[in-house]
Amino acid sequence: MLVKIFAALSAIATVLTVALTALAETGWNLLWIVPLLLIGYFLASNVLYVLLMYLGTQFFIDLNKPQSRPSKFCRWHLDQIAKTACLYFGAKIHVTGEEKIPTDRRFLIVCNHRSFFDPAVMVATLDKHGIIYISKKSNFRVFVGGKLMHKSGCLALDRDNNRQALGVIKRATEIITQDVGSICIYPEGTRSKTENMNPFHAGSFKIAQKAGAPVVVAAVRNTDDIMRNAFKRNTQVYLDIIGVIDAEYAKTHTTRETADLAQGMIEEHLEKMRKETCDSGC
């Protein structure tokens, strides 16, 4: 949507410029000047948007002020920025299994973690499901995006502060039980640098256990290739919704058992996808 807005503004500005140029009879060769004007105005609209968002977030959003309910305005912009970033960096996203996501109740969604692009991919594709993300505290210092995350209701997690982490779990549980939104967390805690996943932190699943919510298990592939391929070629990125762990299971089993089940589902799925890729031309 943002790209369409930028393109529309660029086209309008170009038409006005060409019309004024024609009226002035400057003798410009409009056949080659029009594409340059379009590109120039398109880039200018991007820069202007970033500037306006920076000023807006800088002066009107306070990271130290708790956010009781997500701002729809900020969430829309966060979604659009994620979609635009994926487009500009050449991420072609393919989503499978989205029909498995519950639509009649809130849930906890967990996923493996390959790249800092993982949240952008999920925000860009699952925006209609009202998902609120738990992210490490340092991400909230990201230029413009960090404050939009805060205002959108995202929760900052301090990995080195157990007391604060418990507070985040409590707040995430309330978000689900009060029907404010669903919650997404990456239970590995940090990105895996190899093909093997890091062990899941069982504490992440206390949210589902305490809220009595189902756990949606997802797997992301190829997001670690986005930066390597950026501006050279597109990257085929896959977000697969593997399945759902029943709310009753999450409530009656230990968080360690639920964590192991979810991680096993993802590992089995990723191994299956690797074999299929090799069979088709590894």
PDB file of C-alpha atoms in Angstrom:
ATOM      1  CA  MET A   1       0.000   0.000   0.000  1.00  0.00           C
ATOM      2  CA  LEU A   2       2.791   2.447   0.875  1.00  0.00           C
ATOM      3  CA  VAL A   3       4.505   1.750  -2.434  1.00  0.00           C
ATOM      4  CA  LYS A   4       1.240   2.415  -4.278  1.00  0.00           C
ATOM      5  CA  ILE A   5       0.839   5.698  -2.396  1.00  0.00           C
ATOM      6  CA  PHE A   6       4.427   6.691  -3.232  1.00  0.00           C
ATOM      7  CA  ALA A   7       3.882   5.774  -6.891  1.00  0.00           C
ATOM      8  CA  ALA A   8       0.633   7.737  -7.079  1.00  0.00           C
ATOM      9  CA  LEU A   9       2.221  10.831  -5.549  1.00  0.00           C
ATOM     10  CA  SER A  10       5.156  10.503  -7.944  1.00  0.00           C
ATOM     11  CA  ALA A  11       2.849  10.241 -10.954  1.00  0.00           C
ATOM     12  CA  ILE A  12       0.842  13.291  -9.868  1.00  0.00           C
ATOM     13  CA  ALA A  13       3.978  15.342  -9.274  1.00  0.00           C
ATOM     14  CA  THR A  14       5.408  14.255 -12.630  1.00  0.00           C
ATOM     15  CA  VAL A  15       2.243  15.185 -14.506  1.00  0.00           C
ATOM     16  CA  LEU A  16       2.227  18.623 -12.895  1.00  0.00           C
ATOM     17  CA  THR A  17       5.908  19.148 -13.661  1.00  0.00           C
ATOM     18  CA  VAL A  18       5.526  18.063 -17.282  1.00  0.00           C
ATOM     19  CA  ALA A  19       2.460  20.259 -17.701  1.00  0.00           C
ATOM     20  CA  LEU A  20       4.277  23.283 -16.294  1.00  0.00           C
ATOM     21  CA  THR A  21       7.293  22.511 -18.438  1.00  0.00           C
ATOM     22  CA  ALA A  22       5.157  22.279 -21.551  1.00  0.00           C
ATOM     23  CA  LEU A  23       3.476  25.575 -20.713  1.00  0.00           C
ATOM     24  CA  ALA A  24       6.840  27.215 -20.244  1.00  0.00           C
ATOM     25  CA  GLU A  25       8.005  25.795 -23.585  1.00  0.00           C
ATOM     26  CA  THR A  26      11.499  25.105 -22.319  1.00  0.00           C
ATOM     27  CA  GLY A  27      12.209  22.654 -25.102  1.00  0.00           C
ATOM     28  CA  TRP A  28      12.975  19.722 -22.767  1.00  0.00           C
ATOM     29  CA  ASN A  29      12.882  16.255 -24.347  1.00  0.00           C
ATOM     30  CA  LEU A  30       9.966  14.859 -22.363  1.00  0.00           C
ATOM     31  CA  LEU A  31      10.542  11.300 -23.619  1.00  0.00           C
ATOM     32  CA  TRP A  32      13.572  10.869 -21.375  1.00  0.00           C
ATOM     33  CA  ILE A  33      12.803  13.417 -18.673  1.00  0.00           C
ATOM     34  CA  VAL A  34       9.501  11.783 -17.597  1.00  0.00           C
ATOM     35  CA  PRO A  35      11.091   8.521 -16.315  1.00  0.00           C
ATOM     36  CA  LEU A  36      13.740  10.533 -14.458  1.00  0.00           C
ATOM     37  CA  LEU A  37      11.063  12.689 -12.872  1.00  0.00           C
ATOM     38  CA  LEU A  38       9.086   9.623 -11.808  1.00  0.00           C
ATOM     39  CA  ILE A  39      12.134   8.041 -10.195  1.00  0.00           C
ATOM     40  CA  GLY A  40      13.138  11.279  -8.524  1.00  0.00           C
ATOM     41  CA  TYR A  41       9.719  11.978  -7.082  1.00  0.00           C
ATOM     42  CA  PHE A  42       9.346   8.336  -5.986  1.00  0.00           C
ATOM     43  CA  LEU A  43      12.609   8.485  -4.044  1.00  0.00           C
ATOM     44  CA  ALA A  44      11.668  11.876  -2.639  1.00  0.00           C
ATOM     45  CA  SER A  45       8.315  10.536  -1.401  1.00  0.00           C
ATOM     46  CA  ASN A  46      10.127   7.692   0.395  1.00  0.00           C
ATOM     47  CA  VAL A  47      12.507  10.117   2.087  1.00  0.00           C
ATOM     48  CA  LEU A  48       9.665  12.466   3.045  1.00  0.00           C
ATOM     49  CA  TYR A  49       7.677   9.592   4.582  1.00  0.00           C
ATOM     50  CA  VAL A  50      10.662   8.467   6.659  1.00  0.00           C
ATOM     51  CA  LEU A  51      11.254  12.037   7.814  1.00  0.00           C
ATOM     52  CA  LEU A  52       7.619  12.518   8.832  1.00  0.00           C
ATOM     53  CA  MET A  53       7.543   9.170  10.653  1.00  0.00           C
ATOM     54  CA  TYR A  54      10.779  10.020  12.459  1.00  0.00           C
ATOM     55  CA  LEU A  55       9.442  13.355  13.644  1.00  0.00           C
ATOM     56  CA  GLY A  56       6.121  11.815  14.652  1.00  0.00           C
ATOM     57  CA  THR A  57       7.663   8.957  16.623  1.00  0.00           C
ATOM     58  CA  GLN A  58      10.402  11.132  18.108  1.00  0.00           C
ATOM     59  CA  PHE A  59       8.071  13.706  19.634  1.00  0.00           C
ATOM     60  CA  PHE A  60       4.835  11.809  20.251  1.00  0.00           C
ATOM     61  CA  ILE A  61       5.834   8.304  21.358  1.00  0.00           C
ATOM     62  CA  ASP A  62       7.477   7.661  24.722  1.00  0.00           C
ATOM     63  CA  LEU A  63       9.060   4.214  25.185  1.00  0.00           C
ATOM     64  CA  ASN A  64       8.790   4.600  28.955  1.00  0.00           C
ATOM     65  CA  LYS A  65       5.019   5.044  28.845  1.00  0.00           C
ATOM     66  CA  PRO A  66       3.143   1.699  29.064  1.00  0.00           C
ATOM     67  CA  GLN A  67       0.831   0.964  26.153  1.00  0.00           C
ATOM     68  CA  SER A  68      -2.500  -0.355  27.448  1.00  0.00           C
ATOM     69  CA  ARG A  69      -3.987  -1.072  24.018  1.00  0.00           C
ATOM     70  CA  PRO A  70      -2.374  -1.245  20.572  1.00  0.00           C
ATOM     71  CA  SER A  71      -2.614   1.849  18.390  1.00  0.00           C
ATOM     72  CA  LYS A  72      -4.340   0.916  15.125  1.00  0.00           C
ATOM     73  CA  PHE A  73      -2.706   3.883  13.395  1.00  0.00           C
ATOM     74  CA  CYS A  74       0.815   2.830  14.400  1.00  0.00           C
ATOM     75  CA  ARG A  75       0.088  -0.830  13.712  1.00  0.00           C
ATOM     76  CA  TRP A  76      -1.009  -0.007  10.159  1.00  0.00           C
ATOM     77  CA  HIS A  77       2.232   1.854   9.544  1.00  0.00           C
ATOM     78  CA  LEU A  78       4.286  -0.964  11.111  1.00  0.00           C
ATOM     79  CA  ASP A  79       2.574  -3.487   8.812  1.00  0.00           C
ATOM     80  CA  GLN A  80       3.149  -1.312   5.756  1.00  0.00           C
ATOM     81  CA  ILE A  81       6.810  -0.694   6.581  1.00  0.00           C
ATOM     82  CA  ALA A  82       7.342  -4.457   6.952  1.00  0.00           C
ATOM     83  CA  LYS A  83       5.684  -5.126   3.585  1.00  0.00           C
ATOM     84  CA  THR A  84       7.659  -2.350   1.906  1.00  0.00           C
ATOM     85  CA  ALA A  85      10.959  -3.580   3.378  1.00  0.00           C
ATOM     86  CA  CYS A  86      10.299  -7.121   2.135  1.00  0.00           C
ATOM     87  CA  LEU A  87       9.466  -5.740  -1.317  1.00  0.00           C
ATOM     88  CA  TYR A  88      12.524  -3.485  -1.558  1.00  0.00           C
ATOM     89  CA  PHE A  89      14.900  -6.207  -0.365  1.00  0.00           C
ATOM     90  CA  GLY A  90      13.459  -8.719  -2.837  1.00  0.00           C
ATOM     91  CA  ALA A  91      11.781 -11.133  -0.411  1.00  0.00           C
ATOM     92  CA  LYS A  92       9.138 -13.136  -2.269  1.00  0.00           C
ATOM     93  CA  ILE A  93       7.079 -14.623   0.545  1.00  0.00           C
ATOM     94  CA  HIS A  94       5.126 -17.858   0.210  1.00  0.00           C
ATOM     95  CA  VAL A  95       2.729 -18.745   3.037  1.00  0.00           C
ATOM     96  CA  THR A  96       1.379 -22.249   3.499  1.00  0.00           C
ATOM     97  CA  GLY A  97      -1.074 -23.632   6.042  1.00  0.00           C
ATOM     98  CA  GLU A  98      -2.542 -20.276   7.047  1.00  0.00           C
ATOM     99  CA  GLU A  99      -5.969 -21.908   7.155  1.00  0.00           C
ATOM    100  CA  LYS A 100      -4.805 -23.791  10.273  1.00  0.00           C
ATOM    101  CA  ILE A 101      -4.593 -20.589  12.319  1.00  0.00           C
ATOM    102  CA  PRO A 102      -7.583 -20.303  14.699  1.00  0.00           C
ATOM    103  CA  THR A 103      -9.992 -17.526  13.818  1.00  0.00           C
ATOM    104  CA  ASP A 104     -12.385 -18.001  16.731  1.00  0.00           C
ATOM    105  CA  ARG A 105      -9.950 -17.486  19.598  1.00  0.00           C
ATOM    106  CA  ARG A 106      -6.614 -15.914  20.515  1.00  0.00           C
ATOM    107  CA  PHE A 107      -3.455 -18.003  20.409  1.00  0.00           C
ATOM    108  CA  LEU A 108       0.297 -18.127  20.976  1.00  0.00           C
ATOM    109  CA  ILE A 109       2.340 -18.530  17.789  1.00  0.00           C
ATOM    110  CA  VAL A 110       5.932 -19.791  17.948  1.00  0.00           C
ATOM    111  CA  CYS A 111       8.493 -20.002  15.163  1.00  0.00           C
ATOM    112  CA  ASN A 112      12.144 -20.810  14.538  1.00  0.00           C
ATOM    113  CA  HIS A 113      14.490 -17.825  14.247  1.00  0.00           C
ATOM    114  CA  ARG A 114      16.855 -17.476  11.267  1.00  0.00           C
ATOM    115  CA  SER A 115      17.199 -13.743  10.624  1.00  0.00           C
ATOM    116  CA  PHE A 116      16.232 -10.282  11.836  1.00  0.00           C
ATOM    117  CA  PHE A 117      13.898 -10.348   8.814  1.00  0.00           C
ATOM    118  CA  ASP A 118      11.750 -13.066  10.460  1.00  0.00           C
ATOM    119  CA  PRO A 119       9.422 -10.642  12.285  1.00  0.00           C
ATOM    120  CA  ALA A 120       9.096  -8.456   9.161  1.00  0.00           C
ATOM    121  CA  VAL A 121       8.023 -11.500   7.144  1.00  0.00           C
ATOM    122  CA  MET A 122       5.423 -12.478   9.747  1.00  0.00           C
ATOM    123  CA  VAL A 123       4.140  -8.921  10.204  1.00  0.00           C
ATOM    124  CA  ALA A 124       3.861  -8.502   6.432  1.00  0.00           C
ATOM    125  CA  THR A 125       1.885 -11.698   5.879  1.00  0.00           C
ATOM    126  CA  LEU A 126      -0.130 -12.370   9.051  1.00  0.00           C
ATOM    127  CA  ASP A 127      -1.293  -8.807   9.732  1.00  0.00           C
ATOM    128  CA  LYS A 128      -4.985  -9.726   9.636  1.00  0.00           C
ATOM    129  CA  HIS A 129      -4.635 -12.059  12.643  1.00  0.00           C
ATOM    130  CA  GLY A 130      -4.003  -9.314  15.209  1.00  0.00           C
ATOM    131  CA  ILE A 131      -0.676 -10.674  16.426  1.00  0.00           C
ATOM    132  CA  ILE A 132       1.380  -8.781  19.006  1.00  0.00           C
ATOM    133  CA  TYR A 133       5.086  -9.585  19.064  1.00  0.00           C
ATOM    134  CA  ILE A 134       7.507 -10.154  21.912  1.00  0.00           C
ATOM    135  CA  SER A 135      10.938  -8.861  20.934  1.00  0.00           C
ATOM    136  CA  LYS A 136      14.264  -8.265  22.616  1.00  0.00           C
ATOM    137  CA  LYS A 137      14.596  -4.885  24.287  1.00  0.00           C
ATOM    138  CA  SER A 138      17.299  -3.598  21.905  1.00  0.00           C
ATOM    139  CA  ASN A 139      14.919  -3.869  18.926  1.00  0.00           C
ATOM    140  CA  PHE A 140      12.834  -1.070  20.398  1.00  0.00           C
ATOM    141  CA  ARG A 141      15.745   1.284  19.722  1.00  0.00           C
ATOM    142  CA  VAL A 142      15.555   0.630  15.972  1.00  0.00           C
ATOM    143  CA  PHE A 143      15.102   3.837  13.948  1.00  0.00           C
ATOM    144  CA  VAL A 144      11.351   4.667  13.658  1.00  0.00           C
ATOM    145  CA  GLY A 145      10.329   1.000  13.801  1.00  0.00           C
ATOM    146  CA  GLY A 146      11.141   0.584  17.478  1.00  0.00           C
ATOM    147  CA  LYS A 147       8.708   3.231  18.659  1.00  0.00           C
ATOM    148  CA  LEU A 148       6.041   2.002  16.229  1.00  0.00           C
ATOM    149  CA  MET A 149       6.469  -1.465  17.753  1.00  0.00           C
ATOM    150  CA  HIS A 150       5.962  -0.038  21.235  1.00  0.00           C
ATOM    151  CA  LYS A 151       2.871   1.921  20.245  1.00  0.00           C
ATOM    152  CA  SER A 152       1.517  -1.155  18.435  1.00  0.00           C
ATOM    153  CA  GLY A 153       1.542  -3.043  21.727  1.00  0.00           C
ATOM    154  CA  CYS A 154       4.668  -5.138  21.168  1.00  0.00           C
ATOM    155  CA  LEU A 155       6.398  -6.250  24.362  1.00  0.00           C
ATOM    156  CA  ALA A 156      10.088  -5.632  25.090  1.00  0.00           C
ATOM    157  CA  LEU A 157      11.899  -8.585  26.654  1.00  0.00           C
ATOM    158  CA  ASP A 158      15.085  -8.123  28.657  1.00  0.00           C
ATOM    159  CA  ARG A 159      16.859 -11.479  28.459  1.00  0.00           C
ATOM    160  CA  ASP A 160      19.130 -10.630  31.388  1.00  0.00           C
ATOM    161  CA  ASN A 161      16.324  -9.694  33.781  1.00  0.00           C
ATOM    162  CA  ASN A 162      14.280 -12.675  34.953  1.00  0.00           C
ATOM    163  CA  ARG A 163      11.865 -10.520  36.924  1.00  0.00           C
ATOM    164  CA  GLN A 164      11.146  -8.357  33.876  1.00  0.00           C
ATOM    165  CA  ALA A 165      10.723 -11.483  31.747  1.00  0.00           C
ATOM    166  CA  LEU A 166       8.075 -12.789  34.154  1.00  0.00           C
ATOM    167  CA  GLY A 167       6.297  -9.448  33.843  1.00  0.00           C
ATOM    168  CA  VAL A 168       6.288  -9.802  30.051  1.00  0.00           C
ATOM    169  CA  ILE A 169       4.809 -13.307  30.315  1.00  0.00           C
ATOM    170  CA  LYS A 170       2.112 -11.997  32.655  1.00  0.00           C
ATOM    171  CA  ARG A 171       1.276  -9.112  30.297  1.00  0.00           C
ATOM    172  CA  ALA A 172       1.251 -11.421  27.255  1.00  0.00           C
ATOM    173  CA  THR A 173      -1.154 -13.732  29.087  1.00  0.00           C
ATOM    174  CA  GLU A 174      -3.459 -10.785  29.808  1.00  0.00           C
ATOM    175  CA  ILE A 175      -3.375  -9.711  26.153  1.00  0.00           C
ATOM    176  CA  ILE A 176      -4.691 -13.136  25.156  1.00  0.00           C
ATOM    177  CA  THR A 177      -7.235 -13.588  27.951  1.00  0.00           C
ATOM    178  CA  GLN A 178      -8.591 -10.043  27.533  1.00  0.00           C
ATOM    179  CA  ASP A 179      -8.985 -10.625  23.778  1.00  0.00           C
ATOM    180  CA  VAL A 180      -6.633  -7.751  22.928  1.00  0.00           C
ATOM    181  CA  GLY A 181      -4.596  -9.848  20.526  1.00  0.00           C
ATOM    182  CA  SER A 182      -2.636 -13.033  19.955  1.00  0.00           C
ATOM    183  CA  ILE A 183       1.039 -13.317  20.873  1.00  0.00           C
ATOM    184  CA  CYS A 184       4.104 -14.291  18.850  1.00  0.00           C
ATOM    185  CA  ILE A 185       7.429 -15.263  20.381  1.00  0.00           C
ATOM    186  CA  TYR A 186      10.621 -16.882  19.078  1.00  0.00           C
ATOM    187  CA  PRO A 187      11.399 -19.495  21.761  1.00  0.00           C
ATOM    188  CA  GLU A 188      15.034 -19.940  20.670  1.00  0.00           C
ATOM    189  CA  GLY A 189      15.634 -16.489  22.114  1.00  0.00           C
ATOM    190  CA  THR A 190      18.250 -15.614  19.514  1.00  0.00           C
ATOM    191  CA  ARG A 191      18.903 -16.376  15.860  1.00  0.00           C
ATOM    192  CA  SER A 192      20.435 -19.729  14.983  1.00  0.00           C
ATOM    193  CA  LYS A 193      23.692 -19.394  13.044  1.00  0.00           C
ATOM    194  CA  THR A 194      23.531 -22.949  11.655  1.00  0.00           C
ATOM    195  CA  GLU A 195      20.957 -25.262  10.119  1.00  0.00           C
ATOM    196  CA  ASN A 196      20.295 -26.657  13.601  1.00  0.00           C
ATOM    197  CA  MET A 197      17.850 -24.838  15.881  1.00  0.00           C
ATOM    198  CA  ASN A 198      18.789 -23.557  19.309  1.00  0.00           C
ATOM    199  CA  PRO A 199      16.945 -25.233  22.210  1.00  0.00           C
ATOM    200  CA  PHE A 200      13.543 -23.713  22.933  1.00  0.00           C
ATOM    201  CA  HIS A 201      13.117 -21.802  26.190  1.00  0.00           C
ATOM    202  CA  ALA A 202      10.282 -23.564  27.995  1.00  0.00           C
ATOM    203  CA  GLY A 203       9.271 -20.365  29.749  1.00  0.00           C
ATOM    204  CA  SER A 204       7.903 -18.997  26.469  1.00  0.00           C
ATOM    205  CA  PHE A 205       5.100 -21.556  26.660  1.00  0.00           C
ATOM    206  CA  LYS A 206       3.888 -20.362  30.068  1.00  0.00           C
ATOM    207  CA  ILE A 207       1.869 -17.827  28.080  1.00  0.00           C
ATOM    208  CA  ALA A 208      -0.232 -20.551  26.462  1.00  0.00           C
ATOM    209  CA  GLN A 209      -0.385 -22.570  29.676  1.00  0.00           C
ATOM    210  CA  LYS A 210      -1.625 -19.662  31.807  1.00  0.00           C
ATOM    211  CA  ALA A 211      -3.957 -18.257  29.145  1.00  0.00           C
ATOM    212  CA  GLY A 212      -5.408 -21.633  28.173  1.00  0.00           C
ATOM    213  CA  ALA A 213      -4.581 -20.851  24.550  1.00  0.00           C
ATOM    214  CA  PRO A 214      -3.606 -23.080  21.623  1.00  0.00           C
ATOM    215  CA  VAL A 215      -0.063 -22.916  20.278  1.00  0.00           C
ATOM    216  CA  VAL A 216       0.301 -22.278  16.548  1.00  0.00           C
ATOM    217  CA  VAL A 217       3.587 -23.776  15.346  1.00  0.00           C
ATOM    218  CA  ALA A 218       5.264 -22.089  12.365  1.00  0.00           C
ATOM    219  CA  ALA A 219       8.529 -22.478  10.458  1.00  0.00           C
ATOM    220  CA  VAL A 220      10.360 -19.905   8.390  1.00  0.00           C
ATOM    221  CA  ARG A 221      12.910 -20.691   5.672  1.00  0.00           C
ATOM    222  CA  ASN A 222      15.459 -18.706   3.677  1.00  0.00           C
ATOM    223  CA  THR A 223      15.110 -15.403   5.546  1.00  0.00           C
ATOM    224  CA  ASP A 224      18.862 -15.548   6.252  1.00  0.00           C
ATOM    225  CA  ASP A 225      19.440 -15.237   2.483  1.00  0.00           C
ATOM    226  CA  ILE A 226      17.548 -11.952   2.092  1.00  0.00           C
ATOM    227  CA  MET A 227      20.452  -9.640   2.908  1.00  0.00           C
ATOM    228  CA  ARG A 228      22.918 -11.696   0.846  1.00  0.00           C
ATOM    229  CA  ASN A 229      20.658 -11.480  -2.191  1.00  0.00           C
ATOM    230  CA  ALA A 230      19.446  -7.905  -1.638  1.00  0.00           C
ATOM    231  CA  PHE A 231      19.449  -5.740  -4.782  1.00  0.00           C
ATOM    232  CA  LYS A 232      20.908  -8.650  -6.793  1.00  0.00           C
ATOM    233  CA  ARG A 233      18.094 -11.166  -7.033  1.00  0.00           C
ATOM    234  CA  ASN A 234      14.864 -12.128  -5.283  1.00  0.00           C
ATOM    235  CA  THR A 235      14.842 -14.496  -2.342  1.00  0.00           C
ATOM    236  CA  GLN A 236      12.120 -17.133  -2.134  1.00  0.00           C
ATOM    237  CA  VAL A 237      11.029 -17.044   1.501  1.00  0.00           C
ATOM    238  CA  TYR A 238       8.655 -19.598   3.007  1.00  0.00           C
ATOM    239  CA  LEU A 239       6.470 -19.196   6.082  1.00  0.00           C
ATOM    240  CA  ASP A 240       4.803 -22.520   6.836  1.00  0.00           C
ATOM    241  CA  ILE A 241       2.075 -22.942   9.457  1.00  0.00           C
ATOM    242  CA  ILE A 242       2.806 -26.526  10.464  1.00  0.00           C
ATOM    243  CA  GLY A 243       0.030 -27.211  12.940  1.00  0.00           C
ATOM    244  CA  VAL A 244      -1.651 -26.282  16.199  1.00  0.00           C
ATOM    245  CA  ILE A 245      -1.009 -27.713  19.656  1.00  0.00           C
ATOM    246  CA  ASP A 246      -4.329 -28.000  21.435  1.00  0.00           C
ATOM    247  CA  ALA A 247      -4.996 -25.564  24.288  1.00  0.00           C
ATOM    248  CA  GLU A 248      -5.837 -28.476  26.590  1.00  0.00           C
ATOM    249  CA  TYR A 249      -2.448 -30.070  25.926  1.00  0.00           C
ATOM    250  CA  ALA A 250      -0.612 -26.824  26.668  1.00  0.00           C
ATOM    251  CA  LYS A 251      -2.601 -26.381  29.877  1.00  0.00           C
ATOM    252  CA  THR A 252      -2.208 -29.917  31.251  1.00  0.00           C
ATOM    253  CA  HIS A 253       1.395 -30.607  30.245  1.00  0.00           C
ATOM    254  CA  THR A 254       4.583 -29.002  31.483  1.00  0.00           C
ATOM    255  CA  THR A 255       5.988 -26.113  29.514  1.00  0.00           C
ATOM    256  CA  ARG A 256       9.053 -28.265  28.792  1.00  0.00           C
ATOM    257  CA  GLU A 257       6.870 -30.945  27.185  1.00  0.00           C
ATOM    258  CA  THR A 258       5.022 -28.369  25.069  1.00  0.00           C
ATOM    259  CA  ALA A 259       8.310 -26.720  24.055  1.00  0.00           C
ATOM    260  CA  ASP A 260       9.812 -30.054  23.023  1.00  0.00           C
ATOM    261  CA  LEU A 261       6.700 -30.965  21.046  1.00  0.00           C
ATOM    262  CA  ALA A 262       6.687 -27.644  19.189  1.00  0.00           C
ATOM    263  CA  GLN A 263      10.422 -27.784  18.445  1.00  0.00           C
ATOM    264  CA  GLY A 264      10.120 -31.369  17.268  1.00  0.00           C
ATOM    265  CA  MET A 265       7.328 -30.386  14.862  1.00  0.00           C
ATOM    266  CA  ILE A 266       9.468 -27.611  13.380  1.00  0.00           C
ATOM    267  CA  GLU A 267      12.610 -29.754  13.113  1.00  0.00           C
ATOM    268  CA  GLU A 268      10.687 -32.561  11.428  1.00  0.00           C
ATOM    269  CA  HIS A 269       9.115 -30.115   8.970  1.00  0.00           C
ATOM    270  CA  LEU A 270      12.420 -28.404   8.111  1.00  0.00           C
ATOM    271  CA  GLU A 271      14.127 -31.764   7.560  1.00  0.00           C
ATOM    272  CA  LYS A 272      11.288 -32.820   5.279  1.00  0.00           C
ATOM    273  CA  MET A 273      11.616 -29.602   3.270  1.00  0.00           C
ATOM    274  CA  ARG A 274      15.392 -30.050   2.975  1.00  0.00           C
ATOM    275  CA  LYS A 275      14.933 -33.581   1.621  1.00  0.00           C
ATOM    276  CA  GLU A 276      12.325 -32.419  -0.872  1.00  0.00           C
ATOM    277  CA  THR A 277      14.653 -29.633  -2.044  1.00  0.00           C
ATOM    278  CA  CYS A 278      17.518 -32.115  -2.504  1.00  0.00           C
ATOM    279  CA  ASP A 279      15.272 -34.576  -4.349  1.00  0.00           C
ATOM    280  CA  SER A 280      14.279 -31.845  -6.805  1.00  0.00           C
ATOM    281  CA  GLY A 281      17.871 -30.781  -7.480  1.00  0.00           C
ATOM    282  CA  CYS A 282      20.142 -30.467  -4.458  1.00  0.00           C
TER     283      CYS A 282
END
